[in-house]
Structure formats: C-alpha cells, structure tokens
Amino acid sequence: MKLRTEIEPRKSLFTLRPELPIVLLGSCFADNMGRMLRNCMWDAQNPLGVLFNPLSIAAAINACLSERDSHDLFGESVFKSGGVFRSWLSDSSTASLTEAEILDKLAERREQLISRLDRGRTLCVTFGTSFGYFLSGNQSYIVANCHKQPASEFTRRLIEPTEIIGTWSKLIDMLTARFNGLRIIFTVSPVRHVRDGLHENTISKSILHLSVDSLCRKFDNCEYFPAYELLVDDLRDYRFYADDMVHPSQVAIEYIRDKFISTYLDDAGKEMLRKGEEISRRLAHRPIIADSPEALQFKEKTETMLRTFQTRYPHSLKIHQ
C-alpha cells in the first residue's frame, strides 16, 4: 500500500561540480537551501539577499551586470527613512547608517555575484510570488522590499506571465553571453504566501510555474527542479512544515536538498558533500571539557580532515579555524 506520492526528479542533463561555487537567488527558500548545501562545504551563496518576485530578482541582476559605476548605479535606489539608509533593490540586510556604507555593501554584493558566476557558471533561481510592489510615483519601478514604508507609496499588482517571460528571456540572453557555459536551474518556492489569501497564492504560484515552464522550453541551458512538488505533493503533510505551517521544516529542507544532490551530482560530487557534511558536524561538536585529552584529539583530527579536504577541493567553502 502506498501512503505517499513519491517524486523522483528526472536525472539532469547538467552535472554540477560542488567543488565550484553555486549562486542561489530568490526567496527565503533559496536561502534555506543554500544553508543546507553550505553545511556540506559547498560554496553556495545568495549574494543579493532575499528577493521574492521574478521582476525584482531580474532588476537586481541587471543592475549587477551594468557597466556603470556601482555607487552611481545603486545610488538611484537608495533612500533614507528613520535615520537609516535602505535600497529598493535589496532586502533589509543592507540597511546602513550612512549612504556610503550601504553603497559599499551593494557594490560588494555585485562583485560577489559576478565572481561566483565567473567561477562556477551555475545559477539557481527560486521564484516566490507573482505579486509585486511598484512605486506609486513610478509605476514601472518594482521594489525588492517595501522596508515597512507607508502602503500609499506603492501599487501592488499581480505580474503577468508575459512580463516574467519577456524580462527573463532578455536577461538569460545577457547572462549566457556574459558567462559562457552558464547553467540555470529554476525552482518555485513551496512556501505559501498565506497573507495574500490561499486562492490568490494558488494563482500566484500558477503564474510562476507557467513562466518557468516557458523559459525552460525556450532555453537549452535552463532546467526546472521540482522543489515545490517535493513538499506540496510528495511530503504533503503538516508534520513537514515549521511551526508557522507555511515554511518547510528542517527535515523537509534536508529531503529536498538530498533530491537536489541526487539529481545534479555524480558519485564524485556526492562523495565530496558527504565528507564535507562530516567535517561540518565535527566542527559543530562542543565537548563537555574542552581541554580533555579526548577533546584535544578530536579537535586535532578534525583540523587535519579540514586541511586535507580544502587541499583536495581548493574552491570549496572556506572555513577558518
């Protein structure tokens, strides 16, 4: 008797190398997946912060690809509120007390994105919602985050599939021309945006699925990974959700991570992540008596394992002891 609709993602045409960086952009689900991969010593980073809708993600990437000076480019997105500087292109993690500081943070994120795409040539993009917020004074300017500003400053609307497909088609052409051999993996976040309303959330996710499917059929270097279906259709039980009944639990994230690994990695890549995860567990271990002979022996062995690992995989996640 089957009690679950188990999903086995199709083996990808891409074989990813976890000794090279991977960039994960988009919603908080992308952040969670990145954290789980970093636990396996994969340099999996989200340089642009948490971004939820496809147009905001595209706007942030386009800004990073621009040839304009970083301070000049990002200065147009910066505003001051409550004594704090923020950017319409970024989440709240870039908030700073001075304009110079936030511009430096944005420039650093730009450099991190380009550097990692140059080296790893792998981009994973997670779309979270089709609802977008546009500045009331400029209906074409979509914001990445409202930063708790008055609702009167924004117009909220559903982004149409044609807008997403058109914007991302141009962006994929630009990315592919800039980073030869780039592979793009699209996912749709399984996190429900219940504040939008359950019916509205269903419509929103449907638009994302339609858009991603169209892009993957149009571009040979794009694939879809079924993170959404793995939680919503495969696990399909509230015990696999966090306490808010919206976000996936730790167990669910690990399950989806394992499916991602089995889809995109060969045996050598899986072995690297297995070793990396073992080292991460050892690094997280806290002995009862730190100076005991057993604890010192454990620490010495862990340091030896880490040095050996980083020598064999020089582009893996850097951890300094």
GROMACS .gro file of C-alpha atoms in nm:
model
  321
    1MET     CA    1   0.000   0.000   0.000
    2LYS     CA    2   0.137   0.339  -0.099
    3LEU     CA    3   0.080   0.615   0.152
    4ARG     CA    4   0.266   0.891  -0.036
    5THR     CA    5   0.305   1.015  -0.390
    6GLU     CA    6   0.682   0.987  -0.400
    7ILE     CA    7   0.858   1.202  -0.658
    8GLU     CA    8   1.189   1.110  -0.814
    9PRO     CA    9   1.316   1.408  -1.017
   10ARG     CA   10   1.447   1.320  -1.361
   11LYS     CA   11   1.822   1.294  -1.382
   12SER     CA   12   1.952   1.625  -1.509
   13LEU     CA   13   2.148   1.681  -1.827
   14PHE     CA   14   2.368   1.904  -1.608
   15THR     CA   15   2.631   1.754  -1.384
   16LEU     CA   16   2.725   2.010  -1.123
   17ARG     CA   17   3.063   2.021  -0.954
   18PRO     CA   18   3.025   2.107  -0.585
   19GLU     CA   19   3.393   2.198  -0.561
   20LEU     CA   20   3.293   2.511  -0.757
   21PRO     CA   21   3.061   2.789  -0.633
   22ILE     CA   22   2.689   2.788  -0.698
   23VAL     CA   23   2.474   3.102  -0.678
   24LEU     CA   24   2.123   3.070  -0.535
   25LEU     CA   25   1.898   3.373  -0.579
   26GLY     CA   26   1.542   3.444  -0.482
   27SER     CA   27   1.314   3.375  -0.190
   28CYS     CA   28   1.388   3.259   0.164
   29PHE     CA   29   1.366   2.901   0.036
   30ALA     CA   30   1.678   2.969  -0.173
   31ASP     CA   31   1.846   3.093   0.145
   32ASN     CA   32   1.749   2.775   0.332
   33MET     CA   33   1.874   2.551   0.052
   34GLY     CA   34   2.198   2.745   0.039
   35ARG     CA   35   2.247   2.699   0.413
   36MET     CA   36   2.195   2.324   0.381
   37LEU     CA   37   2.445   2.299   0.094
   38ARG     CA   38   2.698   2.507   0.289
   39ASN     CA   39   2.665   2.252   0.569
   40CYS     CA   40   2.817   2.012   0.315
   41MET     CA   41   3.103   2.258   0.244
   42TRP     CA   42   2.960   2.362  -0.095
   43ASP     CA   43   3.021   2.733  -0.156
   44ALA     CA   44   2.651   2.800  -0.211
   45GLN     CA   45   2.573   3.170  -0.164
   46ASN     CA   46   2.291   3.416  -0.219
   47PRO     CA   47   2.483   3.741  -0.279
   48LEU     CA   48   2.174   3.955  -0.343
   49GLY     CA   49   1.969   3.874  -0.034
   50VAL     CA   50   1.611   3.752  -0.011
   51LEU     CA   51   1.406   3.859  -0.316
   52PHE     CA   52   1.059   3.722  -0.378
   53ASN     CA   53   0.920   3.807  -0.721
   54PRO     CA   54   1.076   3.744  -1.065
   55LEU     CA   55   1.095   4.109  -1.169
   56SER     CA   56   1.276   4.218  -0.852
   57ILE     CA   57   1.529   3.938  -0.895
   58ALA     CA   58   1.579   4.036  -1.258
   59ALA     CA   59   1.619   4.405  -1.168
   60ALA     CA   60   1.888   4.323  -0.910
   61ILE     CA   61   2.079   4.101  -1.156
   62ASN     CA   62   2.052   4.359  -1.434
   63ALA     CA   63   2.196   4.622  -1.200
   64CYS     CA   64   2.490   4.393  -1.124
   65LEU     CA   65   2.554   4.332  -1.495
   66SER     CA   66   2.551   4.703  -1.578
   67GLU     CA   67   2.881   4.863  -1.676
   68ARG     CA   68   2.801   5.176  -1.477
   69ASP     CA   69   2.994   5.267  -1.161
   70SER     CA   70   2.848   5.083  -0.860
   71HIS     CA   71   2.796   5.393  -0.644
   72ASP     CA   72   2.635   5.584  -0.928
   73LEU     CA   73   2.418   5.287  -1.028
   74PHE     CA   74   2.294   5.186  -0.683
   75GLY     CA   75   2.267   5.544  -0.561
   76GLU     CA   76   1.944   5.579  -0.759
   77SER     CA   77   1.786   5.304  -0.547
   78VAL     CA   78   1.891   5.435  -0.205
   79PHE     CA   79   1.658   5.632   0.022
   80LYS     CA   80   1.664   5.742   0.387
   81SER     CA   81   1.392   5.669   0.639
   82GLY     CA   82   1.405   5.691   1.017
   83GLY     CA   83   1.773   5.780   1.006
   84VAL     CA   84   1.859   5.460   0.816
   85PHE     CA   85   1.960   5.421   0.451
   86ARG     CA   86   1.794   5.141   0.251
   87SER     CA   87   1.777   5.032  -0.113
   88TRP     CA   88   1.473   4.948  -0.325
   89LEU     CA   89   1.690   4.685  -0.499
   90SER     CA   90   1.774   4.495  -0.183
   91ASP     CA   91   1.630   4.335   0.127
   92SER     CA   92   1.670   4.483   0.476
   93SER     CA   93   2.010   4.320   0.535
   94THR     CA   94   2.185   4.609   0.355
   95ALA     CA   95   2.034   4.876   0.580
   96SER     CA   96   2.307   5.116   0.699
   97LEU     CA   97   2.351   5.435   0.896
   98THR     CA   98   2.535   5.612   0.614
   99GLU     CA   99   2.481   5.631   0.239
  100ALA     CA  100   2.844   5.542   0.173
  101GLU     CA  101   2.814   5.225   0.379
  102ILE     CA  102   2.506   5.093   0.202
  103LEU     CA  103   2.658   5.173  -0.139
  104ASP     CA  104   2.969   4.979  -0.040
  105LYS     CA  105   2.753   4.683   0.067
  106LEU     CA  106   2.565   4.686  -0.263
  107ALA     CA  107   2.890   4.710  -0.461
  108GLU     CA  108   3.030   4.414  -0.265
  109ARG     CA  109   2.721   4.206  -0.344
  110ARG     CA  110   2.763   4.292  -0.710
  111GLU     CA  111   3.126   4.173  -0.704
  112GLN     CA  112   3.031   3.852  -0.522
  113LEU     CA  113   2.764   3.766  -0.778
  114ILE     CA  114   2.988   3.824  -1.081
  115SER     CA  115   3.287   3.648  -0.924
  116ARG     CA  116   3.089   3.337  -0.832
  117LEU     CA  117   2.916   3.315  -1.169
  118ASP     CA  118   3.254   3.356  -1.339
  119ARG     CA  119   3.399   3.063  -1.144
  120GLY     CA  120   3.101   2.831  -1.101
  121ARG     CA  121   2.881   2.903  -1.403
  122THR     CA  122   2.578   2.773  -1.212
  123LEU     CA  123   2.276   2.981  -1.111
  124CYS     CA  124   1.975   2.852  -0.918
  125VAL     CA  125   1.677   3.090  -0.911
  126THR     CA  126   1.375   3.048  -0.685
  127PHE     CA  127   1.060   3.246  -0.759
  128GLY     CA  128   0.841   3.301  -0.454
  129THR     CA  129   0.542   3.507  -0.564
  130SER     CA  130   0.389   3.676  -0.868
  131PHE     CA  131   0.272   3.974  -0.665
  132GLY     CA  132   0.490   4.282  -0.696
  133TYR     CA  133   0.503   4.625  -0.537
  134PHE     CA  134   0.569   4.924  -0.762
  135LEU     CA  135   0.648   5.280  -0.654
  136SER     CA  136   0.334   5.491  -0.677
  137GLY     CA  137   0.530   5.774  -0.835
  138ASN     CA  138   0.688   5.543  -1.092
  139GLN     CA  139   0.465   5.252  -1.189
  140SER     CA  140   0.745   5.081  -1.383
  141TYR     CA  141   0.981   5.070  -1.082
  142ILE     CA  142   0.937   4.746  -0.889
  143VAL     CA  143   1.083   4.727  -0.539
  144ALA     CA  144   1.252   4.423  -0.388
  145ASN     CA  145   1.127   4.510  -0.041
  146CYS     CA  146   0.884   4.768   0.094
  147HIS     CA  147   1.105   4.825   0.402
  148LYS     CA  148   0.794   4.895   0.616
  149GLN     CA  149   0.724   5.218   0.429
  150PRO     CA  150   0.363   5.351   0.408
  151ALA     CA  151   0.134   5.150   0.180
  152SER     CA  152   0.045   5.470  -0.004
  153GLU     CA  153   0.393   5.471  -0.156
  154PHE     CA  154   0.324   5.152  -0.354
  155THR     CA  155   0.091   4.995  -0.603
  156ARG     CA  156   0.050   4.621  -0.556
  157ARG     CA  157  -0.045   4.407  -0.853
  158LEU     CA  158  -0.014   4.060  -0.999
  159ILE     CA  159   0.268   4.027  -1.252
  160GLU     CA  160   0.155   3.863  -1.576
  161PRO     CA  161   0.335   3.560  -1.726
  162THR     CA  162   0.420   3.760  -2.039
  163GLU     CA  163   0.607   4.017  -1.827
  164ILE     CA  164   0.808   3.748  -1.649
  165ILE     CA  165   0.887   3.555  -1.966
  166GLY     CA  166   0.983   3.868  -2.161
  167THR     CA  167   1.203   4.010  -1.885
  168TRP     CA  168   1.378   3.683  -1.813
  169SER     CA  169   1.427   3.592  -2.179
  170LYS     CA  170   1.631   3.910  -2.226
  171LEU     CA  171   1.816   3.851  -1.900
  172ILE     CA  172   1.903   3.490  -1.985
  173ASP     CA  173   2.044   3.604  -2.320
  174MET     CA  174   2.261   3.858  -2.136
  175LEU     CA  175   2.375   3.611  -1.871
  176THR     CA  176   2.459   3.343  -2.126
  177ALA     CA  177   2.660   3.588  -2.335
  178ARG     CA  178   2.849   3.712  -2.026
  179PHE     CA  179   2.910   3.372  -1.863
  180ASN     CA  180   2.977   3.116  -2.133
  181GLY     CA  181   2.852   2.770  -2.035
  182LEU     CA  182   2.616   2.907  -1.768
  183ARG     CA  183   2.352   2.665  -1.638
  184ILE     CA  184   2.033   2.797  -1.482
  185ILE     CA  185   1.812   2.590  -1.254
  186PHE     CA  186   1.468   2.734  -1.181
  187THR     CA  187   1.256   2.639  -0.882
  188VAL     CA  188   0.927   2.764  -0.744
  189SER     CA  189   0.924   2.815  -0.370
  190PRO     CA  190   0.687   2.579  -0.185
  191VAL     CA  191   0.638   2.845   0.085
  192ARG     CA  192   0.278   2.962   0.074
  193HIS     CA  193   0.213   3.335   0.089
  194VAL     CA  194  -0.097   3.300   0.305
  195ARG     CA  195  -0.124   3.674   0.367
  196ASP     CA  196  -0.213   3.710   0.000
  197GLY     CA  197  -0.501   3.466   0.055
  198LEU     CA  198  -0.495   3.096  -0.030
  199HIS     CA  199  -0.678   3.139  -0.362
  200GLU     CA  200  -0.452   3.430  -0.457
  201ASN     CA  201  -0.147   3.226  -0.359
  202THR     CA  202  -0.259   2.946  -0.590
  203ILE     CA  203  -0.296   3.190  -0.880
  204SER     CA  204   0.042   3.343  -0.798
  205LYS     CA  205   0.222   3.008  -0.793
  206SER     CA  206   0.048   2.901  -1.113
  207ILE     CA  207   0.183   3.208  -1.294
  208LEU     CA  208   0.533   3.122  -1.172
  209HIS     CA  209   0.501   2.762  -1.294
  210LEU     CA  210   0.375   2.873  -1.635
  211SER     CA  211   0.656   3.126  -1.671
  212VAL     CA  212   0.931   2.886  -1.565
  213ASP     CA  213   0.800   2.613  -1.794
  214SER     CA  214   0.803   2.852  -2.089
  215LEU     CA  215   1.160   2.964  -2.014
  216CYS     CA  216   1.286   2.608  -1.976
  217ARG     CA  217   1.132   2.508  -2.309
  218LYS     CA  218   1.283   2.815  -2.476
  219PHE     CA  219   1.640   2.789  -2.346
  220ASP     CA  220   1.854   2.475  -2.357
  221ASN     CA  221   2.065   2.585  -2.060
  222CYS     CA  222   1.762   2.614  -1.828
  223GLU     CA  223   1.602   2.338  -1.621
  224TYR     CA  224   1.326   2.311  -1.364
  225PHE     CA  225   1.384   2.139  -1.030
  226PRO     CA  226   1.056   2.034  -0.857
  227ALA     CA  227   1.117   2.172  -0.508
  228TYR     CA  228   0.753   2.287  -0.496
  229GLU     CA  229   0.616   1.944  -0.580
  230LEU     CA  230   0.851   1.766  -0.342
  231LEU     CA  231   0.696   1.947  -0.046
  232VAL     CA  232   0.340   2.004  -0.163
  233ASP     CA  233   0.279   1.670  -0.340
  234ASP     CA  234   0.543   1.428  -0.210
  235LEU     CA  235   0.572   1.507   0.161
  236ARG     CA  236   0.224   1.662   0.171
  237ASP     CA  237   0.176   1.666   0.549
  238TYR     CA  238   0.189   1.940   0.809
  239ARG     CA  239   0.449   1.747   1.007
  240PHE     CA  240   0.692   1.852   0.734
  241TYR     CA  241   0.621   2.221   0.797
  242ALA     CA  242   0.765   2.460   1.053
  243ASP     CA  243   0.552   2.588   1.341
  244ASP     CA  244   0.405   2.863   1.123
  245MET     CA  245   0.254   2.594   0.893
  246VAL     CA  246   0.393   2.787   0.597
  247HIS     CA  247   0.767   2.726   0.572
  248PRO     CA  248   0.918   2.378   0.529
  249SER     CA  249   1.065   2.210   0.835
  250GLN     CA  250   1.431   2.123   0.870
  251VAL     CA  251   1.353   1.764   0.777
  252ALA     CA  252   1.173   1.877   0.461
  253ILE     CA  253   1.460   2.104   0.356
  254GLU     CA  254   1.706   1.819   0.405
  255TYR     CA  255   1.482   1.589   0.198
  256ILE     CA  256   1.466   1.841  -0.087
  257ARG     CA  257   1.840   1.901  -0.062
  258ASP     CA  258   1.907   1.527  -0.095
  259LYS     CA  259   1.686   1.512  -0.404
  260PHE     CA  260   1.874   1.808  -0.550
  261ILE     CA  261   2.206   1.633  -0.487
  262SER     CA  262   2.090   1.306  -0.644
  263THR     CA  263   1.960   1.496  -0.947
  264TYR     CA  264   2.264   1.709  -1.025
  265LEU     CA  265   2.572   1.537  -0.882
  266ASP     CA  266   2.771   1.234  -0.989
  267ASP     CA  267   2.930   0.989  -0.743
  268ALA     CA  268   3.243   1.203  -0.703
  269GLY     CA  269   3.035   1.508  -0.618
  270LYS     CA  270   2.822   1.317  -0.370
  271GLU     CA  271   3.136   1.185  -0.202
  272MET     CA  272   3.270   1.538  -0.163
  273LEU     CA  273   2.950   1.656   0.005
  274ARG     CA  274   2.942   1.350   0.232
  275LYS     CA  275   3.292   1.432   0.352
  276GLY     CA  276   3.206   1.800   0.384
  277GLU     CA  277   2.898   1.728   0.594
  278GLU     CA  278   3.100   1.501   0.823
  279ILE     CA  279   3.354   1.779   0.880
  280SER     CA  280   3.076   2.032   0.945
  281ARG     CA  281   2.926   1.804   1.211
  282ARG     CA  282   3.264   1.765   1.376
  283LEU     CA  283   3.323   2.142   1.370
  284ALA     CA  284   2.985   2.196   1.538
  285HIS     CA  285   3.064   1.947   1.816
  286ARG     CA  286   3.113   2.106   2.158
  287PRO     CA  287   3.289   1.880   2.412
  288ILE     CA  288   3.192   1.888   2.780
  289ILE     CA  289   3.553   1.951   2.880
  290ALA     CA  290   3.734   2.138   2.604
  291ASP     CA  291   4.084   2.063   2.731
  292SER     CA  292   4.037   1.691   2.793
  293PRO     CA  293   4.272   1.454   2.604
  294GLU     CA  294   3.979   1.311   2.410
  295ALA     CA  295   3.854   1.658   2.312
  296LEU     CA  296   4.200   1.771   2.201
  297GLN     CA  297   4.248   1.453   1.997
  298PHE     CA  298   3.905   1.505   1.836
  299LYS     CA  299   3.990   1.867   1.752
  300GLU     CA  300   4.327   1.775   1.604
  301LYS     CA  301   4.173   1.505   1.384
  302THR     CA  302   3.901   1.746   1.269
  303GLU     CA  303   4.159   2.010   1.175
  304THR     CA  304   4.357   1.750   0.980
  305MET     CA  305   4.042   1.640   0.797
  306LEU     CA  306   3.959   2.003   0.714
  307ARG     CA  307   4.308   2.077   0.578
  308THR     CA  308   4.302   1.762   0.366
  309PHE     CA  309   3.955   1.848   0.236
  310GLN     CA  310   4.045   2.206   0.145
  311THR     CA  311   4.365   2.092  -0.025
  312ARG     CA  312   4.171   1.846  -0.240
  313TYR     CA  313   3.886   2.089  -0.305
  314PRO     CA  314   4.051   2.436  -0.305
  315HIS     CA  315   3.735   2.612  -0.428
  316SER     CA  316   3.504   2.462  -0.167
  317LEU     CA  317   3.355   2.668   0.115
  318LYS     CA  318   3.632   2.831   0.315
  319ILE     CA  319   3.620   2.771   0.690
  320HIS     CA  320   3.892   2.916   0.908
  321GLN     CA  321   3.964   2.772   1.250
   0.00000   0.00000   0.00000
